[in-house]
PDB file of C-alpha atoms in Angstrom:
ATOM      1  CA  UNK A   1      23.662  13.237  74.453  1.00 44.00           C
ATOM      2  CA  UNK A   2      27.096  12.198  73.039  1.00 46.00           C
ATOM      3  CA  UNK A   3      28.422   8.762  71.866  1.00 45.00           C
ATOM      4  CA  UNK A   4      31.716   7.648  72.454  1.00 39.00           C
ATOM      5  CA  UNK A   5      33.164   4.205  70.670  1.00 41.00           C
ATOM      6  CA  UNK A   6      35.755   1.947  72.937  1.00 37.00           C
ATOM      7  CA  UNK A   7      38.044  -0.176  70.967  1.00 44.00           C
ATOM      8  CA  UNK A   8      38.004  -3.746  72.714  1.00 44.00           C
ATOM      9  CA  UNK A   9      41.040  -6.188  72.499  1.00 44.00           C
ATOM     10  CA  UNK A  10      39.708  -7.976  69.909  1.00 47.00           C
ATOM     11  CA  UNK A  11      39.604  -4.642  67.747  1.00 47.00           C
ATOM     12  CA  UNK A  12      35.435  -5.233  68.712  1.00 44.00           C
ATOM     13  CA  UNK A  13      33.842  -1.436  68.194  1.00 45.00           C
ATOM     14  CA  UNK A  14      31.838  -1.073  71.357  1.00 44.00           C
ATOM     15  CA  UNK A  15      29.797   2.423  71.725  1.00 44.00           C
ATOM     16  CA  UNK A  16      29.146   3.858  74.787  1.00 43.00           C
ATOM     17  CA  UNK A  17      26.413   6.092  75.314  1.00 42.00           C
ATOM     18  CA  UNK A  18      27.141   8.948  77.978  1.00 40.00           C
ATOM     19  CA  UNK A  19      23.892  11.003  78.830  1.00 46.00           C
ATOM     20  CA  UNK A  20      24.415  14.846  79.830  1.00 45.00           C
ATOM     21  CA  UNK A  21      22.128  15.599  82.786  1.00 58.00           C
ATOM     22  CA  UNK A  22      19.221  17.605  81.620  1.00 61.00           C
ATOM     23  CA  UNK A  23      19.740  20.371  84.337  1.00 61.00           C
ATOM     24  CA  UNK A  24      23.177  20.661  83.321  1.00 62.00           C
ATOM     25  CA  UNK A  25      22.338  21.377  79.565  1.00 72.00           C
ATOM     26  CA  UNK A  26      19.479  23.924  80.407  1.00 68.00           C
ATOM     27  CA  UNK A  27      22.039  25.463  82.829  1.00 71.00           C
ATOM     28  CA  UNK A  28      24.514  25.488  79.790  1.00 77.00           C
ATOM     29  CA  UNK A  29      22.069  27.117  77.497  1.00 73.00           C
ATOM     30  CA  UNK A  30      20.963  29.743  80.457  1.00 68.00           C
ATOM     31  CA  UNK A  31      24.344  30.948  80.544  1.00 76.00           C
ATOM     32  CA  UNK A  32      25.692  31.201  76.924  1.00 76.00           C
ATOM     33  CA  UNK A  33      22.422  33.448  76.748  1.00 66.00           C
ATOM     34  CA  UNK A  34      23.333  35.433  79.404  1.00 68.00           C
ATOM     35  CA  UNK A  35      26.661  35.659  78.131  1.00 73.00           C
ATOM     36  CA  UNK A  36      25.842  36.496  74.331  1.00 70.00           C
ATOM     37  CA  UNK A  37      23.355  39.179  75.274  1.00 65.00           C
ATOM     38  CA  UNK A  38      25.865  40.455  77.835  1.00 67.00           C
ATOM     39  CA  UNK A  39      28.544  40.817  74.792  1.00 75.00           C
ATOM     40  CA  UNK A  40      26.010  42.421  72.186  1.00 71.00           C
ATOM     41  CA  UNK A  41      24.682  45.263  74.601  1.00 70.00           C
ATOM     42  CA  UNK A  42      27.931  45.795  75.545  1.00 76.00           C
ATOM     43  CA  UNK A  43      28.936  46.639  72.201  1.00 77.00           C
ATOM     44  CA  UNK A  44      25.830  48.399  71.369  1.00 76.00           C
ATOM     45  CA  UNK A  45      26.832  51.096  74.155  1.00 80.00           C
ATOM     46  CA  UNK A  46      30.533  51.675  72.694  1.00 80.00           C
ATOM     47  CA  UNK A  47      29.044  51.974  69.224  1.00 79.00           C
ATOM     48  CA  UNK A  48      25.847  53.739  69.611  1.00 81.00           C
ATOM     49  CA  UNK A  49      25.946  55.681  72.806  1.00 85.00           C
ATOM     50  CA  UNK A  50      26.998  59.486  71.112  1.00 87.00           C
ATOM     51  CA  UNK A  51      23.150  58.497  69.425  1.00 84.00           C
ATOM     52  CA  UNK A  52      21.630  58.138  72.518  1.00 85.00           C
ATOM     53  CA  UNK A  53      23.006  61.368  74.027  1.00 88.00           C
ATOM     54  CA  UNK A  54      21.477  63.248  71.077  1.00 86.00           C
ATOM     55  CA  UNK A  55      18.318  61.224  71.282  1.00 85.00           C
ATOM     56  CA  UNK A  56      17.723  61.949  74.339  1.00 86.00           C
ATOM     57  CA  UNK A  57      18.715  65.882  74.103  1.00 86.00           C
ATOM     58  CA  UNK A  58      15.863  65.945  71.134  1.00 84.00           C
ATOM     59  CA  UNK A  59      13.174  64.312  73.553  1.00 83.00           C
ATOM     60  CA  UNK A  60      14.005  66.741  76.744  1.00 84.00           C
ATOM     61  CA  UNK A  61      13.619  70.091  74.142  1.00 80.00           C
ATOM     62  CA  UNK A  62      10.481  71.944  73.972  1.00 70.00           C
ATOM     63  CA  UNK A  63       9.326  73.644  70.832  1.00 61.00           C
ATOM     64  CA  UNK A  64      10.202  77.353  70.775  1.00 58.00           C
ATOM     65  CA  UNK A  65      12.647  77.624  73.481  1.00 61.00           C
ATOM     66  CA  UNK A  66      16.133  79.433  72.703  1.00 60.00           C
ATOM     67  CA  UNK A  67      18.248  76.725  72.828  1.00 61.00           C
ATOM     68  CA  UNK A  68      16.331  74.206  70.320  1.00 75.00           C
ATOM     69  CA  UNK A  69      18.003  71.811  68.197  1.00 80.00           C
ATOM     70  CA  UNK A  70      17.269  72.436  64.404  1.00 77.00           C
ATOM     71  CA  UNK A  71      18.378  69.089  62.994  1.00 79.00           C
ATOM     72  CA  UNK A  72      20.476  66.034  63.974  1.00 79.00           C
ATOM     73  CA  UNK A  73      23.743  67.833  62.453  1.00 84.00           C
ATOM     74  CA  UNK A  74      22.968  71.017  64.546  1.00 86.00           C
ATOM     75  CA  UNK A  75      23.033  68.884  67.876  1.00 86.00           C
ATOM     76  CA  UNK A  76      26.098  67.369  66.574  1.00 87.00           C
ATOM     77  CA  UNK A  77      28.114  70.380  65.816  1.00 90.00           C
ATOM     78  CA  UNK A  78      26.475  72.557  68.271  1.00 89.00           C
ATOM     79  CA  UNK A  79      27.137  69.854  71.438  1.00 89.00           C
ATOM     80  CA  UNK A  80      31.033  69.353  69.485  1.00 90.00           C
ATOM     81  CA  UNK A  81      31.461  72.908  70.160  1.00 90.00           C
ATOM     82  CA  UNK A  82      30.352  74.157  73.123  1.00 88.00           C
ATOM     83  CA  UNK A  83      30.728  71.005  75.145  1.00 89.00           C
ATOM     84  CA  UNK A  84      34.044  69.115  73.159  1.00 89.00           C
ATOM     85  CA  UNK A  85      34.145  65.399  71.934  1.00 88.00           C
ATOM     86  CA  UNK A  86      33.498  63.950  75.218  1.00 88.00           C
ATOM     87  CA  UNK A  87      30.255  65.601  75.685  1.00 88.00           C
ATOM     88  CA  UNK A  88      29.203  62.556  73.011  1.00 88.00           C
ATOM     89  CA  UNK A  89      29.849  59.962  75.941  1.00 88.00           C
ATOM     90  CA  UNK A  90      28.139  61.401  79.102  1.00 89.00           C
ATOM     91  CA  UNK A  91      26.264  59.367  80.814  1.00 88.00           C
ATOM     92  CA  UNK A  92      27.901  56.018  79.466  1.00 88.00           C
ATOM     93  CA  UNK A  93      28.618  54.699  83.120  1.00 88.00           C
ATOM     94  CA  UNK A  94      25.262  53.735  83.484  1.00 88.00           C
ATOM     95  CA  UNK A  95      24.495  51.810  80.734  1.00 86.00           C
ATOM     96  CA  UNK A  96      27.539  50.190  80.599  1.00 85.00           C
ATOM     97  CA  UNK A  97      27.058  48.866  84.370  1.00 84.00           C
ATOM     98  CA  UNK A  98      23.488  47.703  83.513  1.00 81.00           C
ATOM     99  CA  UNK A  99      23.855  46.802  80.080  1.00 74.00           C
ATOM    100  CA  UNK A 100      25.193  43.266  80.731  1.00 69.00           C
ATOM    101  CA  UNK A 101      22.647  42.261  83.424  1.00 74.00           C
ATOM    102  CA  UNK A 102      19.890  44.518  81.035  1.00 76.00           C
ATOM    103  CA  UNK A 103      20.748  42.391  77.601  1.00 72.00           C
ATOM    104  CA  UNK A 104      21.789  39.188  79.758  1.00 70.00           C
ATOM    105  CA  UNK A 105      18.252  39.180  81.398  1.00 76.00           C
ATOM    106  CA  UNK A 106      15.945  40.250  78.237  1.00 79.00           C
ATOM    107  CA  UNK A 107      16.956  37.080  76.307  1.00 78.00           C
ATOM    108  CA  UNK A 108      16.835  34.395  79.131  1.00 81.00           C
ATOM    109  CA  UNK A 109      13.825  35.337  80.895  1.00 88.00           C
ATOM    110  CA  UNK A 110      11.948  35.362  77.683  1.00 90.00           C
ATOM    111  CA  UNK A 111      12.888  31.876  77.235  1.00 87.00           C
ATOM    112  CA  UNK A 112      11.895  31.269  80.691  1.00 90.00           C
ATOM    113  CA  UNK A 113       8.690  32.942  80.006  1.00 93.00           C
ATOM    114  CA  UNK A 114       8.070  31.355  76.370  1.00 92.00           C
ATOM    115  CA  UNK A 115       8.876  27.655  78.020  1.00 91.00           C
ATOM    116  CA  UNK A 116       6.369  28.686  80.771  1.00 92.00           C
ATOM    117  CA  UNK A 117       3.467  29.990  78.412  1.00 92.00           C
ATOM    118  CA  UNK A 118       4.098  26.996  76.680  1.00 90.00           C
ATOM    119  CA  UNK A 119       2.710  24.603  78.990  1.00 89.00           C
ATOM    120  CA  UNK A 120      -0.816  25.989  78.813  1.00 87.00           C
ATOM    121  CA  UNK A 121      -2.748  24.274  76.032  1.00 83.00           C
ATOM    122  CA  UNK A 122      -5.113  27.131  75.293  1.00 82.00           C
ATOM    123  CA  UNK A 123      -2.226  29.570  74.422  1.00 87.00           C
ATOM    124  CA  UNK A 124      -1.193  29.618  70.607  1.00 88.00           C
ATOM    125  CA  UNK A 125       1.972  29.688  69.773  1.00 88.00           C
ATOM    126  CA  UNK A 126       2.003  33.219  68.831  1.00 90.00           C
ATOM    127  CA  UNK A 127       0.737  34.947  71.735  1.00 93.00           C
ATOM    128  CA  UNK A 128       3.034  32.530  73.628  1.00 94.00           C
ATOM    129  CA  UNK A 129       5.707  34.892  71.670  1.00 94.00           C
ATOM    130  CA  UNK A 130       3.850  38.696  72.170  1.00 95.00           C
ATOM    131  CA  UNK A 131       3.007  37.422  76.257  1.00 95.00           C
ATOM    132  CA  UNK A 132       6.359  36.313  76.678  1.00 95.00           C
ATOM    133  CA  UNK A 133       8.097  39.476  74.657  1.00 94.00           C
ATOM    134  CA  UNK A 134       6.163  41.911  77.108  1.00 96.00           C
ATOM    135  CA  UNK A 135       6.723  40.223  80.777  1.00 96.00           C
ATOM    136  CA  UNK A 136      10.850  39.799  79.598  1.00 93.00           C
ATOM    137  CA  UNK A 137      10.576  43.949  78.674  1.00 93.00           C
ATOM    138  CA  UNK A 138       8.580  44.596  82.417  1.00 94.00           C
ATOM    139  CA  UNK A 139      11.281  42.633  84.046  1.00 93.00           C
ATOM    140  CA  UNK A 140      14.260  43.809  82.580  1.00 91.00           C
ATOM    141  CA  UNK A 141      13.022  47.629  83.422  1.00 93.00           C
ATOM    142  CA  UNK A 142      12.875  46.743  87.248  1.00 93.00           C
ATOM    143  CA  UNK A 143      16.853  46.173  86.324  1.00 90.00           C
ATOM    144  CA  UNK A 144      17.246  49.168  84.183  1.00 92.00           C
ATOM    145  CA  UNK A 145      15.728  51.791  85.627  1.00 95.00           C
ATOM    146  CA  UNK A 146      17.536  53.206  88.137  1.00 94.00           C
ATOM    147  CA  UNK A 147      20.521  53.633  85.906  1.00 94.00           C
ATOM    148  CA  UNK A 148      18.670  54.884  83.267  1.00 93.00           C
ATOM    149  CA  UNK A 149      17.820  57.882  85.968  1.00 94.00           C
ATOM    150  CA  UNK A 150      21.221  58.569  86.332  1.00 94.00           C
ATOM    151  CA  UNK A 151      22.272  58.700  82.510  1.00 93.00           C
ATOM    152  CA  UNK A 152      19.089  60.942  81.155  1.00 93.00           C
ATOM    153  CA  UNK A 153      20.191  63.451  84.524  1.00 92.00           C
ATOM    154  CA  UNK A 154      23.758  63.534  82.969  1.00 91.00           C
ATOM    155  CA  UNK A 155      23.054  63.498  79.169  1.00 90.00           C
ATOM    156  CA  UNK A 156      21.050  66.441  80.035  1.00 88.00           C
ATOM    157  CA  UNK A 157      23.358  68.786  81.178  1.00 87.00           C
ATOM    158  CA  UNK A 158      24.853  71.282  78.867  1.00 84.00           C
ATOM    159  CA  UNK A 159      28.527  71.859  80.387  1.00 83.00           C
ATOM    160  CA  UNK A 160      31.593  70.081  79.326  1.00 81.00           C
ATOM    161  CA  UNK A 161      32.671  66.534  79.863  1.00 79.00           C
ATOM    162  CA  UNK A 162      35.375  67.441  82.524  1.00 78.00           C
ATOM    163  CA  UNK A 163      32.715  69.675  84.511  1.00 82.00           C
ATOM    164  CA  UNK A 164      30.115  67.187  84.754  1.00 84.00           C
ATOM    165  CA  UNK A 165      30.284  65.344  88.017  1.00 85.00           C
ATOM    166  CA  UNK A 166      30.598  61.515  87.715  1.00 88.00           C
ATOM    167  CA  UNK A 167      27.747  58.544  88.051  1.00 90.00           C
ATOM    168  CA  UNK A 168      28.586  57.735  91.531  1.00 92.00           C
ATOM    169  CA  UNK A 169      28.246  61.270  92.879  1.00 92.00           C
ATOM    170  CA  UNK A 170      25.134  61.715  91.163  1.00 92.00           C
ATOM    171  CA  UNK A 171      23.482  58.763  92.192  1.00 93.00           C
ATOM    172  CA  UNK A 172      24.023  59.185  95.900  1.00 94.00           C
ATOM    173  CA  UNK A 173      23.127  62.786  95.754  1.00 94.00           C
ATOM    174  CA  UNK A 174      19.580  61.588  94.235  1.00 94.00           C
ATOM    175  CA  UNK A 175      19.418  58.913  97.049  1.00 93.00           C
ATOM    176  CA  UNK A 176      20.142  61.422  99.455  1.00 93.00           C
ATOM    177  CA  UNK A 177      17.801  63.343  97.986  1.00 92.00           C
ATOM    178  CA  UNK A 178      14.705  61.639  97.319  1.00 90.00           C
ATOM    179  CA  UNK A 179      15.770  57.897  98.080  1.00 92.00           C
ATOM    180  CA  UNK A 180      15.333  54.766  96.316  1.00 91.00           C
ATOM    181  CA  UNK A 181      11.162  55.145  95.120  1.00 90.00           C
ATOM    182  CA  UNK A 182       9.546  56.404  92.866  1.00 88.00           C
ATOM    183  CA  UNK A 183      10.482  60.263  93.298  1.00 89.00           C
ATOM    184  CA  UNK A 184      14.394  59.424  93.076  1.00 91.00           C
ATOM    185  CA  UNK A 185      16.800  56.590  91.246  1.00 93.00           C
ATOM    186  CA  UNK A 186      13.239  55.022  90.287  1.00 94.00           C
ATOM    187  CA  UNK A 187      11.495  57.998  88.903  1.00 94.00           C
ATOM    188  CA  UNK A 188       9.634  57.215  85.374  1.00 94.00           C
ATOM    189  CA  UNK A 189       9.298  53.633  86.206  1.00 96.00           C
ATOM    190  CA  UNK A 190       5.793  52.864  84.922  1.00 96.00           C
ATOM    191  CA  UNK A 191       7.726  54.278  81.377  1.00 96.00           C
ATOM    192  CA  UNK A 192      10.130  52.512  81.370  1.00 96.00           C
ATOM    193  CA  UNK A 193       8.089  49.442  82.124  1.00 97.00           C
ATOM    194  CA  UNK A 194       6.068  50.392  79.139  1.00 96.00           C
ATOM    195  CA  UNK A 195       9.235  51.310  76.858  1.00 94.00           C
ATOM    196  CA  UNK A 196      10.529  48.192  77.759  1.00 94.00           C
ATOM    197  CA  UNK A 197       7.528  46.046  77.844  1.00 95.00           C
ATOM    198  CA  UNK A 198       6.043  47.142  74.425  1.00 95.00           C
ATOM    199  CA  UNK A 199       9.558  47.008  72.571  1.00 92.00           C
ATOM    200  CA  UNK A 200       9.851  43.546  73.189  1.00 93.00           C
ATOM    201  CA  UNK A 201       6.371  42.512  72.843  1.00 95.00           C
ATOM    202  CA  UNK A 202       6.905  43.950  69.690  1.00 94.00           C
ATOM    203  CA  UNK A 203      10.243  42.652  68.372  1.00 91.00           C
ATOM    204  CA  UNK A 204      10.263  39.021  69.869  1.00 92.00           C
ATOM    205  CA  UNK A 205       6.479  39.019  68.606  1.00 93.00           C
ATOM    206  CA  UNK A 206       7.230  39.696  65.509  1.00 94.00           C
ATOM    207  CA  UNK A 207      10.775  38.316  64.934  1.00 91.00           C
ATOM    208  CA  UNK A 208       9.909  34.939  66.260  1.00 90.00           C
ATOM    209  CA  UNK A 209       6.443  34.944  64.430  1.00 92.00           C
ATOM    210  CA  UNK A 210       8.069  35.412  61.213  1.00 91.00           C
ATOM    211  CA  UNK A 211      10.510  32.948  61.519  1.00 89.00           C
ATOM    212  CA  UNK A 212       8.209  29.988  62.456  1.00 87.00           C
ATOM    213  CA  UNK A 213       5.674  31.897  59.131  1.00 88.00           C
ATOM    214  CA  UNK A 214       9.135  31.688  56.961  1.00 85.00           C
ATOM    215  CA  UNK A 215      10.580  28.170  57.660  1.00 81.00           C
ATOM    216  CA  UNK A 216       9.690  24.887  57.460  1.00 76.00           C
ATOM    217  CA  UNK A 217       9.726  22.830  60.755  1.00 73.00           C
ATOM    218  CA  UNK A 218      13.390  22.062  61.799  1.00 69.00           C
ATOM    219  CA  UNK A 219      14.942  24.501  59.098  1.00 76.00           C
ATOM    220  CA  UNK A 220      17.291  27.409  60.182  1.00 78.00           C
ATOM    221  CA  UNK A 221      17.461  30.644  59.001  1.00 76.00           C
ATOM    222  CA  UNK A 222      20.590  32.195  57.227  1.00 81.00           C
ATOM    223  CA  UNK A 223      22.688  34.780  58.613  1.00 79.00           C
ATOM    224  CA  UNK A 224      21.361  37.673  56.533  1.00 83.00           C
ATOM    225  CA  UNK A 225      17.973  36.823  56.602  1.00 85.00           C
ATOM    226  CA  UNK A 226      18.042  36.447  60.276  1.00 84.00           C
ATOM    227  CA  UNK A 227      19.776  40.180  59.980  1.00 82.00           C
ATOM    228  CA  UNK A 228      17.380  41.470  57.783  1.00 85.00           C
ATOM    229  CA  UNK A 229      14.245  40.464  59.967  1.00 86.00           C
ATOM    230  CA  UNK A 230      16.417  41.336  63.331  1.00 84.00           C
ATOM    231  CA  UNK A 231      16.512  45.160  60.994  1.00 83.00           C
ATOM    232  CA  UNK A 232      12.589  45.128  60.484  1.00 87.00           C
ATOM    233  CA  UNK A 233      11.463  43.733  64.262  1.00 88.00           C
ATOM    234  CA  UNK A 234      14.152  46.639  65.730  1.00 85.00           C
ATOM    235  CA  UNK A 235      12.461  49.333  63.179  1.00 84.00           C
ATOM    236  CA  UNK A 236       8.531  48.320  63.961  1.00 88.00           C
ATOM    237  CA  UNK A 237       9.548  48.128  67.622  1.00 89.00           C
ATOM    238  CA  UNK A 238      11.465  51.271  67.757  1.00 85.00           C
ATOM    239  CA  UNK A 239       8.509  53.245  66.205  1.00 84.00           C
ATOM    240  CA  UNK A 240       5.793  52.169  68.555  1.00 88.00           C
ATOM    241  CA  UNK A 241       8.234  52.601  71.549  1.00 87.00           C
ATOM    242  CA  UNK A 242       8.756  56.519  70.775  1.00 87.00           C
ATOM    243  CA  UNK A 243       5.998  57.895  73.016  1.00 89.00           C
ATOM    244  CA  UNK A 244       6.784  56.020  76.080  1.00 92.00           C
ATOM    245  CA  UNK A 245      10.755  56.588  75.289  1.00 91.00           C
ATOM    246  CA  UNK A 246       9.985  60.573  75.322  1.00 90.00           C
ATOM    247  CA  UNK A 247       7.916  60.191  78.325  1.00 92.00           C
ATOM    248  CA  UNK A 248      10.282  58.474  80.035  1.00 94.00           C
ATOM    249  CA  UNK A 249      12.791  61.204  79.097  1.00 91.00           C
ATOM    250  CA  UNK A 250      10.883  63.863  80.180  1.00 93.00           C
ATOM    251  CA  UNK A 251      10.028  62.533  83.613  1.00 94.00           C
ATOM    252  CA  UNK A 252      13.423  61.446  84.777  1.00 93.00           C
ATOM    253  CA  UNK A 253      15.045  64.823  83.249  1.00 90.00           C
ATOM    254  CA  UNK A 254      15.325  68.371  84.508  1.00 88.00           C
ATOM    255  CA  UNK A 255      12.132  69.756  85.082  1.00 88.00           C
ATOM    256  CA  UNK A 256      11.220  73.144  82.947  1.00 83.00           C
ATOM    257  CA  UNK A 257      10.524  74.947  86.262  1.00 82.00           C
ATOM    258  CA  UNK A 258      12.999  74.028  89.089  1.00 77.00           C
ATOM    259  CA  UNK A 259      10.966  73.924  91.878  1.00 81.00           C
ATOM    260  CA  UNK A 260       7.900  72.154  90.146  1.00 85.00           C
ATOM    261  CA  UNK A 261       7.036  68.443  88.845  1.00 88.00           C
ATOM    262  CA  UNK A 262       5.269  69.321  85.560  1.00 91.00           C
ATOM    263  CA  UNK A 263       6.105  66.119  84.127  1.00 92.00           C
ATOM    264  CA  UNK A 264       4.331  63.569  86.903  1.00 90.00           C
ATOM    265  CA  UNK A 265       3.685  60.283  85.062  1.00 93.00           C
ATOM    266  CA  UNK A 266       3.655  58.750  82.047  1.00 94.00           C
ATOM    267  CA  UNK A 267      -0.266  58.939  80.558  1.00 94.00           C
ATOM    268  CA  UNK A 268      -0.022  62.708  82.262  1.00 95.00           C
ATOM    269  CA  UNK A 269       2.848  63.363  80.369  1.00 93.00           C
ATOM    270  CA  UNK A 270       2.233  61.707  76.574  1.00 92.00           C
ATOM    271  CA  UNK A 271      -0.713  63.850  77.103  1.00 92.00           C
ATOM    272  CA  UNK A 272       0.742  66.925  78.090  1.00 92.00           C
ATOM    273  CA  UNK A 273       3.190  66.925  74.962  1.00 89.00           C
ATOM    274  CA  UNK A 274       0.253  66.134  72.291  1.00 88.00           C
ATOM    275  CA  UNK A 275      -1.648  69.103  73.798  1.00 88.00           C
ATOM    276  CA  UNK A 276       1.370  71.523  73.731  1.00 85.00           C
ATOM    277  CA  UNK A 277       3.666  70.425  70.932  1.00 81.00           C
ATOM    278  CA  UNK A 278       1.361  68.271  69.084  1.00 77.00           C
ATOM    279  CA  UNK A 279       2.100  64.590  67.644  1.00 72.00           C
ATOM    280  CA  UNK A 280       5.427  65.563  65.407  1.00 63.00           C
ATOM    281  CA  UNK A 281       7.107  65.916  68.357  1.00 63.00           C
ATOM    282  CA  UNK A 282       7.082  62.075  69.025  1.00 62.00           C
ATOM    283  CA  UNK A 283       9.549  62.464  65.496  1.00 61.00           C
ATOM    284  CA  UNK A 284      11.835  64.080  67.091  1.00 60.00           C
ATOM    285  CA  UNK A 285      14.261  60.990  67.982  1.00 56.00           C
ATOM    286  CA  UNK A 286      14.457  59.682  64.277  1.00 54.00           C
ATOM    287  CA  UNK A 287      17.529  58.478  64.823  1.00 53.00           C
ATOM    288  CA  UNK A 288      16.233  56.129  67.773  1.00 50.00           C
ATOM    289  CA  UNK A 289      14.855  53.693  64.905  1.00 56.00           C
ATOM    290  CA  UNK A 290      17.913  52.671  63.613  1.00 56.00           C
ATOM    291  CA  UNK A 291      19.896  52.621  67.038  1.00 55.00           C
ATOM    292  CA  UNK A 292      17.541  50.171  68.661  1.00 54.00           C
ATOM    293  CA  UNK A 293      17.425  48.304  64.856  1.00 59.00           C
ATOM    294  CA  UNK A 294      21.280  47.802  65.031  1.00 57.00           C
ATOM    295  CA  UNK A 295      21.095  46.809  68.908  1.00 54.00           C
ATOM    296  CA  UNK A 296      18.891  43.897  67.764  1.00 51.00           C
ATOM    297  CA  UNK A 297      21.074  43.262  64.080  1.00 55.00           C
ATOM    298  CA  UNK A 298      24.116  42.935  66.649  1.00 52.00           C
ATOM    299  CA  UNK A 299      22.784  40.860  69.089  1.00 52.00           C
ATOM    300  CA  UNK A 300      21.247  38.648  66.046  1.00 48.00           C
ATOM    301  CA  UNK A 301      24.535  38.416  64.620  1.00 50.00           C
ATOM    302  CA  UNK A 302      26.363  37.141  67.963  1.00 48.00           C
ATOM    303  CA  UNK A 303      23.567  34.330  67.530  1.00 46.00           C
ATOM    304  CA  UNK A 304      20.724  35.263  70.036  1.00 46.00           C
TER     305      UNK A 304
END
């Protein structure tokens, strides 16, 4: 609602009350969140994507094969080497085509799901958070996933940059292939549901929990405190969503044996690791805690 004030003739202040149309603010607010979570996962991908590549190389390894990483600076050096600077940026088609609709989508359908759960009288507050978290991270994978088939594929392969064929060929060779289901560009699905689903339940649980715990009613945050519990939702999120990350890796990469599916779904495969590597090698990916902790400090900052 704004106010305007008309001068009269007789210098008589006159305000004049001009009402927005509800629909039109909502429809306002819908798009400056698509917008602003557009804007922070794009530049999430340009910052953070050479972390992803060597995330995801430390999830596809097996323990005691030949060409195992050692350490984080070993992948570094070792992909700089044999596979040049670019190698750090394969795969970043992908997620830079589904990043907008991906970040764009997490934060307005869980407003749209907060605002629902909030019309039921026996839901607290807080679950209305953790409910709402979880269904925004299930939808957003039904976005995400088939894109996220094509980037592990590429990220996996161990040839240089200007070898590697690009997005688009890969993508229709997998349609071609195996199609649109579950066996081709939607392979690891029920992971990513659960990566997805379980990260936010997680972070907009806790990040929205804290805030209502940490303020009085109608008080903002700061900046930096708003960073710093963006920093601790991303971490506590980021740890819990290892597993389902790694499973989701090893579903949608290359196979150990070409012409088998030892990796078949996601409970199948979580278990399969524990049984043959054993738990540490869910700490593998250390460096995924602090890439998904600055995605959220970034998209905190540009005021989601």
């Amino acid at each position: 609602m704004c106010c305007i004030t008309i001068l009269t003739k007789k210098g008589v202040e006159m305000p004049t009350v001009l009402t927005v149309s509800k629909q039109h603010a909502e429809g306002k607010l819908a798009l400056m969140q698509l917008t602003a979570g557009g804007i922070a996962g794009l530049s999430e991908i340009c910052l953070l994507h050479p972390l992803d590549v060597i995330k995801t190389r430390f999830q596809l390894q097996k323990a005691g094969t030949s060409a195992q990483y050692s350490s984080l600076g070993h992948c570094f050096t070792d992909m700089y080497r044999t596979e040049g600077l670019l190698s750090f940026y394969k795969g970043i088609l992908p997620p830079i085509m589904a990043e907008t609709p991906k970040r764009g989508t997490k934060f307005l359908v869980f407003e749209q799901y907060k605002r629902l759960f909030l019309l039921f009288d026996g839901i607290s507050q807080p679950y209305v958070f953790l409910l709402a978290g979880f269904l925004s991270g299930c939808t957003e994978a039904f976005v995400v996933n088939p894109f996220e088939t094509v980037k592990v594929r590429l990220q996996s392969e161990r040839v240089a940059f200007a070898a590697q064929q690009n997005a688009f060929t890969l993508a229709r060779e997998i349609l071609k292939k195996d199609g649109f289901g579950l066996r081709g560009l939607n392979k690891g699905l029920t992971a990513t549901i659960c990566r997805h689903g379980i990260f936010n339940l997680c972070y907009f649980g806790f990040y929205h929990n804290a805030r209502v715990l940490l303020t009085a009613e109608g008080e903002a945050l700061s900046i930096p405190f708003r960073l710093l519990l963006g920093f601790i939702a991303g971490s506590l999120a980021s740890v819990c969503n290892i597993p389902w990350d790694v499973a989701k890796s090893r579903i949608q990469g290359p196979q150990p044996e070409p012409n088998s599916i030892k990796y078949k779904s996601t409970v199948q495969t979580i278990r399969l690791v524990v049984k043959e590597e054993g738990c540490v090698s869910y700490n593998k990916p250390v460096c995924l805690m602090f890439h998904e902790s600055l995605v959220n400090i970034n998209c905190l900052f540009l005021g989601i």
